[in-house]
Coordinates of C-alpha atoms in Angstrom, one line a residue:
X1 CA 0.0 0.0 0.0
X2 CA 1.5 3.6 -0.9
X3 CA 2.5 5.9 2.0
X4 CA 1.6 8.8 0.0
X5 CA -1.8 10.6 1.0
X6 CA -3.8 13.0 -0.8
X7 CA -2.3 16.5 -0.7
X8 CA -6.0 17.7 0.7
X9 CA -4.7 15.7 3.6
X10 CA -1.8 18.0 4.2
X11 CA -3.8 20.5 6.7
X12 CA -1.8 23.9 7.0
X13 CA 0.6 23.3 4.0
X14 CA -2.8 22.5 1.6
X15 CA -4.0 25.9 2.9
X16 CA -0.8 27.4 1.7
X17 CA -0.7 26.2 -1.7
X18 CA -4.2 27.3 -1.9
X19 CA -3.7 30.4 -0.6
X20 CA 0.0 32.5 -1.2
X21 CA -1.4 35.5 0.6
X22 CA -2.2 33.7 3.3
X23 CA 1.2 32.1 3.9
X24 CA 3.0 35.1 3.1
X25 CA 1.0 36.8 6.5
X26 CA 1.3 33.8 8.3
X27 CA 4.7 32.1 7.2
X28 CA 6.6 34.4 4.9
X29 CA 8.9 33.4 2.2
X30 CA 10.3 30.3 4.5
X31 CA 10.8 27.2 2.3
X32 CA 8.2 24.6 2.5
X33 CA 8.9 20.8 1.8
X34 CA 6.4 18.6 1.2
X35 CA 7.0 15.0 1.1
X36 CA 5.0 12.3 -0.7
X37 CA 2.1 13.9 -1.3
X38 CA -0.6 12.7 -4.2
X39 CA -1.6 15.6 -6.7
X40 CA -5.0 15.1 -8.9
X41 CA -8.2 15.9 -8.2
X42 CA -7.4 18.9 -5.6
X43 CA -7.4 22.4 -8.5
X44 CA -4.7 24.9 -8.3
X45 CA -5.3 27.6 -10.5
X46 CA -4.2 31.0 -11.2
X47 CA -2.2 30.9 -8.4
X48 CA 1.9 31.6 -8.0
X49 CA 3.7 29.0 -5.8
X50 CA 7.2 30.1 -4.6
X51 CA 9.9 28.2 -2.4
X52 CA 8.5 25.3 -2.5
X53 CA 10.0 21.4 -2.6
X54 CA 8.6 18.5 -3.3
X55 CA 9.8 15.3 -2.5
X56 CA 8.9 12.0 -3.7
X57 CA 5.4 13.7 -4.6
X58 CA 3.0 12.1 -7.3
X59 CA 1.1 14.6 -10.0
X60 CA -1.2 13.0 -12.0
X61 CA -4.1 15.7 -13.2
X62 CA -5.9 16.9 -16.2
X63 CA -6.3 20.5 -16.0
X64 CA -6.1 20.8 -12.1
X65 CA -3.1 22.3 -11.9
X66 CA -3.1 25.5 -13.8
X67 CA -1.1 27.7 -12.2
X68 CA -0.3 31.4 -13.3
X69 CA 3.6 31.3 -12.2
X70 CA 5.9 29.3 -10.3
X71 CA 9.1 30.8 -9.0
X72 CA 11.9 28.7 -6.6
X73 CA 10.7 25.1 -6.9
X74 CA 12.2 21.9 -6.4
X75 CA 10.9 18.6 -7.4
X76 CA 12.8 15.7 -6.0
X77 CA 12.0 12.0 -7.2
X78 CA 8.5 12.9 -8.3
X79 CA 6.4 11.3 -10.9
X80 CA 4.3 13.2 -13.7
X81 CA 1.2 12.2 -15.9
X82 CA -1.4 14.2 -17.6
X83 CA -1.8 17.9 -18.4
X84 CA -0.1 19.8 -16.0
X85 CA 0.6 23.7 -15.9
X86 CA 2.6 25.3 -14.0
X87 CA 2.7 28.7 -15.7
X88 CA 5.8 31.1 -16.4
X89 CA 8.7 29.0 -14.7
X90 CA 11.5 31.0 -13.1
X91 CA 14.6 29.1 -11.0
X92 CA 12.3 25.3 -11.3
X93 CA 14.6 22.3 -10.9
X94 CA 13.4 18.9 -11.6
X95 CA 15.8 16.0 -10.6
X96 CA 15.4 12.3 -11.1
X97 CA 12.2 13.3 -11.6
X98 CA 10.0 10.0 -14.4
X99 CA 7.1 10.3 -16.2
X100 CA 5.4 7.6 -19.0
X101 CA 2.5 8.3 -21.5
X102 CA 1.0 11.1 -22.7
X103 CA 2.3 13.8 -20.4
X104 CA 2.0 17.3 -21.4
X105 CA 3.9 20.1 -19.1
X106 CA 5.7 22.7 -21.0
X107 CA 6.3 26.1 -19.1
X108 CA 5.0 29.2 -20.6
X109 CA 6.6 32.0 -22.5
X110 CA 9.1 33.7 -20.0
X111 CA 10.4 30.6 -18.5
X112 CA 13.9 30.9 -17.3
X113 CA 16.3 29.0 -15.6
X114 CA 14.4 25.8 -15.7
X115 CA 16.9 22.4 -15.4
X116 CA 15.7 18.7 -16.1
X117 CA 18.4 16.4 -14.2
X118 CA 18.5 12.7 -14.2
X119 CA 15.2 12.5 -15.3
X120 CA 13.4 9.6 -17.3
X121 CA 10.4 10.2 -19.4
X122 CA 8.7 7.7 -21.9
X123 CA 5.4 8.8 -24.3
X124 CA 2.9 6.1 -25.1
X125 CA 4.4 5.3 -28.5
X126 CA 6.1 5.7 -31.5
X127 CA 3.2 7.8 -32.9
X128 CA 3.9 11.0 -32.7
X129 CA 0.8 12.1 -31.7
X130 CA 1.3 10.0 -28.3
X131 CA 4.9 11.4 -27.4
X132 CA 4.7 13.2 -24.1
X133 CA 5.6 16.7 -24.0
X134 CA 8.1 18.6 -21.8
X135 CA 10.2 22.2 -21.2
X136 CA 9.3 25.3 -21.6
X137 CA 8.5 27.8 -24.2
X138 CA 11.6 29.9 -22.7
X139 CA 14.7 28.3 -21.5
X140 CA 15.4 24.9 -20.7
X141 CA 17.9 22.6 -19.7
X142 CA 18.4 18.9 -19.7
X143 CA 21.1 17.2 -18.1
X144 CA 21.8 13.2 -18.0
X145 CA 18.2 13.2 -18.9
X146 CA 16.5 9.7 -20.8
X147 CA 13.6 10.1 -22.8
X148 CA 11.9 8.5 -25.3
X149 CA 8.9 9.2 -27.7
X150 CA 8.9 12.4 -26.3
X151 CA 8.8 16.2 -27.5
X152 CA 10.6 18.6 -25.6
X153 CA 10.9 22.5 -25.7
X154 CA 12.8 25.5 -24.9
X155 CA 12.0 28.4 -27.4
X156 CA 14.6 30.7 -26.4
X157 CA 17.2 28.8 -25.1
X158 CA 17.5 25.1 -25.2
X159 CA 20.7 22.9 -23.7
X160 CA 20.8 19.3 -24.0
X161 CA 24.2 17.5 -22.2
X162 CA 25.2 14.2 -21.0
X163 CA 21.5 12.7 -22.2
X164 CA 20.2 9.6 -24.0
X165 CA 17.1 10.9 -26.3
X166 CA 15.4 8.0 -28.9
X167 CA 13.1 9.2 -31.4
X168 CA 12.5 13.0 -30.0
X169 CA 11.2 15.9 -31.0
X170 CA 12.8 19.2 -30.8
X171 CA 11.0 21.8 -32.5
X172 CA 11.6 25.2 -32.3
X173 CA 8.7 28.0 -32.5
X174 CA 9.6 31.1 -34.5
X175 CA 7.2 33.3 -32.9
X176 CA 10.0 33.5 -29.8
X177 CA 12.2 34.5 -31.8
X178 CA 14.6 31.8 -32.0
X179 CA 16.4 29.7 -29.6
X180 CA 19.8 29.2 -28.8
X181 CA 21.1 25.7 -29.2
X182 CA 23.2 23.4 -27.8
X183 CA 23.4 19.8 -27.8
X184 CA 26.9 18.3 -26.3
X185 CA 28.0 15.1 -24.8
X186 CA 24.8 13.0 -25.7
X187 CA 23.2 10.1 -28.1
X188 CA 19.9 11.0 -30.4
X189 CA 18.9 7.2 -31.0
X190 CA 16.0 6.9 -33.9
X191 CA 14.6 9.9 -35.1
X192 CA 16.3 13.6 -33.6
X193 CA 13.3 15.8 -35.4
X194 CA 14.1 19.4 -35.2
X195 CA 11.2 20.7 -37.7
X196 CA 9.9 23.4 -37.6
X197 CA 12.6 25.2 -35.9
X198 CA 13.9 29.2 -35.8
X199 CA 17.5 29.1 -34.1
X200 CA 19.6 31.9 -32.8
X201 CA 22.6 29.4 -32.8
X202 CA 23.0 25.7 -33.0
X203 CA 26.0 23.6 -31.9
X204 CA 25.9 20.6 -31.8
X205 CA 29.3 18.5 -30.1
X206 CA 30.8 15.0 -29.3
X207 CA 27.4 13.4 -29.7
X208 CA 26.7 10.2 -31.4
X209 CA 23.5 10.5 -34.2
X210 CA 21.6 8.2 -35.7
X211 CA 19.0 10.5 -37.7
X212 CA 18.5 14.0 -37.5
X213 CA 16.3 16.3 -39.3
X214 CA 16.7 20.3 -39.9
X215 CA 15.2 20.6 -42.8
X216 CA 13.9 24.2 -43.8
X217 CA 15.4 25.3 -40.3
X218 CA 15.9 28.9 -40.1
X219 CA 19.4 30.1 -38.1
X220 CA 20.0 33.3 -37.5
X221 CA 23.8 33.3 -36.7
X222 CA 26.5 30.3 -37.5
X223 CA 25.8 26.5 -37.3
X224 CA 28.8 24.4 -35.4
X225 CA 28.7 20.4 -35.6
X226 CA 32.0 18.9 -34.4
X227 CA 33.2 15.2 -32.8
X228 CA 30.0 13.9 -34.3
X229 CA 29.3 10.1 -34.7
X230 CA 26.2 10.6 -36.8
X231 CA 24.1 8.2 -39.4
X232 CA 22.0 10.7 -41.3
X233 CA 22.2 14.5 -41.3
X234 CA 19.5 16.3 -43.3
X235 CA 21.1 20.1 -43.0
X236 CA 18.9 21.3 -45.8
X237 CA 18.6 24.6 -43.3
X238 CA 16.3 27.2 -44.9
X239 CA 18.8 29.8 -44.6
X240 CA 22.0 30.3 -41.7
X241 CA 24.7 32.6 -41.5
X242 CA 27.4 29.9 -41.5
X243 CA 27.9 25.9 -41.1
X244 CA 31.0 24.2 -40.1
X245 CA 31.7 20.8 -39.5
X246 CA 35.0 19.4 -38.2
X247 CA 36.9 16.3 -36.9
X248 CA 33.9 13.7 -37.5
X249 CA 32.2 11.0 -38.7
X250 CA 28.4 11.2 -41.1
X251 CA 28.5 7.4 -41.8
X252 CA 24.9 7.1 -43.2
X253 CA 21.8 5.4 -43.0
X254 CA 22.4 2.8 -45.8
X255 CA 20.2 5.4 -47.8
X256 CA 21.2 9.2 -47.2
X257 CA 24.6 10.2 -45.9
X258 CA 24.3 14.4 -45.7
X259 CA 22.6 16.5 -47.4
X260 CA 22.7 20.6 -47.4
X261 CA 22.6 23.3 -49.7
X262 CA 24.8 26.8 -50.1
X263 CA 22.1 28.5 -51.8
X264 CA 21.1 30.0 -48.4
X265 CA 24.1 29.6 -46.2
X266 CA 26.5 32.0 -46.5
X267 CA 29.9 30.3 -45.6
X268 CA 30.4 26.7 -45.6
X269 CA 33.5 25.2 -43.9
X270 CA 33.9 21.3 -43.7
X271 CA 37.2 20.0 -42.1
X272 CA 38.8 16.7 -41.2
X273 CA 34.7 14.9 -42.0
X274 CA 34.7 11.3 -42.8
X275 CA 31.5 10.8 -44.9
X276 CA 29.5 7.4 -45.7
X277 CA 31.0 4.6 -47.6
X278 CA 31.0 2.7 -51.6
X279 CA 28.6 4.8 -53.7
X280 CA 26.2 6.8 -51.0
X281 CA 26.1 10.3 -52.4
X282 CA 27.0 13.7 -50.1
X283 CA 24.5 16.3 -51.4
X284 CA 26.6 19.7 -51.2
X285 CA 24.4 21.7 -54.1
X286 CA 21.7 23.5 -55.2
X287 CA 20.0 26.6 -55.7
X288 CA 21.7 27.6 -59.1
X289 CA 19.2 27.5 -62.3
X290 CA 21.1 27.6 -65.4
X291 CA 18.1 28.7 -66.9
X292 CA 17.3 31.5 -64.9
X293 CA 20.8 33.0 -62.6
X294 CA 20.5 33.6 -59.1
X295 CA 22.1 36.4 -57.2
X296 CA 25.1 35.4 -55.4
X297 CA 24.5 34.2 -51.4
X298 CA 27.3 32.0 -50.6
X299 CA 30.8 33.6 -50.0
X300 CA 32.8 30.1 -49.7
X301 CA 32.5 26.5 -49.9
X302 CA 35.2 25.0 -48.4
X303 CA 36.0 20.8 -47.6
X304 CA 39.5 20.3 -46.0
X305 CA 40.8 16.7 -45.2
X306 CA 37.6 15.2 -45.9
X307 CA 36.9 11.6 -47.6
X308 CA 33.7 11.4 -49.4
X309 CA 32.9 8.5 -51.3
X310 CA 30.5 10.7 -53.8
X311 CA 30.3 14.2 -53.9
X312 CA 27.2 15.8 -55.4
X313 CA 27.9 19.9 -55.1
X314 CA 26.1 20.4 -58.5
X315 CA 24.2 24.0 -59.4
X316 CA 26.0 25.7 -56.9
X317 CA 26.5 29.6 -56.8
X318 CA 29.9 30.6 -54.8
X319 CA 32.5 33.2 -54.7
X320 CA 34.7 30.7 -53.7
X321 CA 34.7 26.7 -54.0
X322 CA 37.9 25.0 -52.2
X323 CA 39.1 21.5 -51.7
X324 CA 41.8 21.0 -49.9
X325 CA 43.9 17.6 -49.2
X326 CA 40.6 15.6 -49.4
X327 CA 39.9 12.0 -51.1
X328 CA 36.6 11.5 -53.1
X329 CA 35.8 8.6 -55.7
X330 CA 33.7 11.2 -57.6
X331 CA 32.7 14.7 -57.9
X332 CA 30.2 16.5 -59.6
X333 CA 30.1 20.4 -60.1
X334 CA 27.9 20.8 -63.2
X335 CA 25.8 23.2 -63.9
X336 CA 27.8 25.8 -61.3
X337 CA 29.3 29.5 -61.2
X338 CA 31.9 29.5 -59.2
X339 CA 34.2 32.9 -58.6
X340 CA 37.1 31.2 -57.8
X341 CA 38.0 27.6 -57.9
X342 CA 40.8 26.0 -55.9
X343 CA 41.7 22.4 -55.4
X344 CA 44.6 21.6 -53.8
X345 CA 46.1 18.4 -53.0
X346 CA 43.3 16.2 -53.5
X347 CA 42.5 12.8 -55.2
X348 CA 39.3 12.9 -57.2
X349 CA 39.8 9.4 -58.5
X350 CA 36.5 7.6 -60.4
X351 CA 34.5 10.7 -62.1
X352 CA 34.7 14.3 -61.9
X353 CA 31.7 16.1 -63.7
X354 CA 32.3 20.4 -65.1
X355 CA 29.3 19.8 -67.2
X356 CA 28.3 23.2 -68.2
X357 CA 30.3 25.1 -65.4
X358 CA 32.0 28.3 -65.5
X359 CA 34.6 29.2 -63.0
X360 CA 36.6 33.3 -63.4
X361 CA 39.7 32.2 -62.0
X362 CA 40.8 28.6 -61.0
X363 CA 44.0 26.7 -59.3
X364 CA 43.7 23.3 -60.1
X365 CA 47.9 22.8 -60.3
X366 CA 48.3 20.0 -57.6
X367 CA 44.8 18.0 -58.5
X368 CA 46.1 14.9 -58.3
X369 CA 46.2 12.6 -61.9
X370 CA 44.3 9.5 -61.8
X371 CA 44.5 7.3 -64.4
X372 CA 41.1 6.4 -65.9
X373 CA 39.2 9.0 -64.5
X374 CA 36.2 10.0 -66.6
X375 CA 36.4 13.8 -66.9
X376 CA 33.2 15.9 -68.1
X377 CA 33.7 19.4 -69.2
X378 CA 30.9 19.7 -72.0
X379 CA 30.0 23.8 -71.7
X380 CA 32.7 24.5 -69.1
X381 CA 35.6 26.7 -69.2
X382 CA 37.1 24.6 -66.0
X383 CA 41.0 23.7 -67.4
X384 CA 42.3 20.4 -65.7
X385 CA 46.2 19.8 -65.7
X386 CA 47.9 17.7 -68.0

């Protein structure tokens, strides 16, 4: 039988979560603890509860706890379940807090400061319309955190470390604004869904990836990916100032390796990147219509030390395309216009594809030979040594 009792039970303490004014005559700002209490049918609402904890306490409501704020609360080992609101969050802590099925408690706009440690949360299902829901539409943290089949939020400023996510959701809404991101030290199993997203920032490091999705993601400022283990990467980003990826692995999903597009970034810079494997195709390209020209948005595409089975950086529109000391079993550029083209020290060895490009100044002096290379310069003025 549970020890826990009914929080209606709790006498002088009930009174004071009922009734703020009344503690503040009668007890101040003193902490309260309260300890294994039972949450549900009592209603809270409209209310502000400050300098509170709760320990080992069970909420389980639809709609009864609708609170206006909460300010300076700590929940300790305490278990979650159905709609719960506990209004504009400021200085919450939750830690080795659990929750499974279809829980929805997100914080309202204005949160700050709210953390997530050491908690475990599980939706119904793989249906994403029975993920639970967590965070706050303001700023949120998650540390050593599990979850699964979950959606999770922070609109403004969003931190993810030392966590285990599978098959989450981590949309961004653009009416905040944008959020600052950053994902470090973790593993996205299954599905990492990012859509629809408006970022201030995203960086994402030393994290191990099986799938994740930015597609038609808006960033505001620069993009950093580095020490990533990573299947599938879908950076087709609606727009961002810059994107760099450094000193990792994209190994791919035995479909889609990477995929992104300078048409609206406008600096690209991938270094020491290890992509896929055989004949899985790196999509680099796009936005370039030789039938109707674009104005020019990117400044540079650059790959340095990078291995890439196939290269697909076709109808591109740079200033300035570089490859430096890299490795690929074939590249394709056709269809491009490219400022200045400079490849250095790299092995294009199968296929490498000019088809109707035009380049105004080029270095291509220490591309490497390779016997029986097919080479496709139909309607380009690209010059290859030798």
């Amino acid at each position: 039988m549970s020890s826990k009792k009914p929080i209606g039970e709790f006498g002088k303490t009930f009174d004071y979560l009922q009734n703020p004014e009344l503690r503040q005559k009668e007890n101040g700002d003193a902490l309260i603890t309260i300890n294994n209490a039972l949450f549900g049918s009592a209603e809270f609402h409209a209310l502000t509860w400050r300098n509170i904890r709760f320990v080992d306490c069970d909420f389980a409501s639809s709609y009864a706890i609708k609170l206006k704020g909460s300010e300076d609360l700590q929940f300790e080992g305490c278990r979650f379940a159905g709609v719960l609101g506990f209004g504009k969050m400021t200085r919450v802590q939750f830690a080795k807090c659990a929750g499974v099925g279809k829980l929805n408690m997100i914080g309202d706009a204005g949160s700050t400061k709210v953390r997530f440690e050491d908690c475990k949360f599980q939706g119904e299902n793989a249906d994403q319309n029975h993920f639970g829901a967590l965070g706050t539409e303001g700023e949120t943290e998650f540390t050593r955190c599990q979850f699964k089949y979950m959606t999770i939020y922070g609109d403004t400023k969003l931190t993810i470390r030392d966590c285990e996510f599978e098959n989450v959701d981590c949309p961004i809404d653009e009416a905040t604004g944008g959020s600052e991101v950053l994902i470090e030290n973790s593993k996205l199993k299954g599905n990492f869904d990012m859509r629809p997203s408006t970022f201030l920032s995203l960086t994402i490091r030393q994290t191990f990836i099986n799938n994740i999705d930015l597609s038609d993601a808006t960033v505001k400022g620069d993009v950093l990916m580095e020490a990533l283990d990573a299947g599938y990467v879908n950076a087709l980003f609606r727009s961002a100032a810059s994107l760099t990826i450094r000193n990792s692995q994209i190994k791919g999903n035995g479909r889609d390796v990477f995929q992104t597009s300078p048409a609206k970034i406008v600096r690209i810079d991938i270094d020491n990147v290890t992509f896929g494997k055989s004949d899985e195709g790196v999509f680099v390209g796009g936005g370039f219509s030789s039938k109707k020209e674009i104005a020019r948005v990117n400044q540079y595409l650059r790959f340095r030390n990078c291995t890439i089975p196939v290269l697909a950086s076709n109808h591109i529109n740079t200033a300035n395309l570089i490859l430096d000391t890299c490795s690929i079993q074939q590249a394709n550029f056709k269809e491009s216009r490219i400022s200045k083209l400079d490849i250095k020290n790299t092995k294009i060895i199968e296929k490498l594809d000019f088809t109707n490009t035009q380049v105004e100044a080029q270095d291509l002096t220490t591309l490497a030979p390779s016997k029986g290379r097919v080479e496709k310069l139909d309607g380009s003025n690209v010059k290859l040594p030798g």
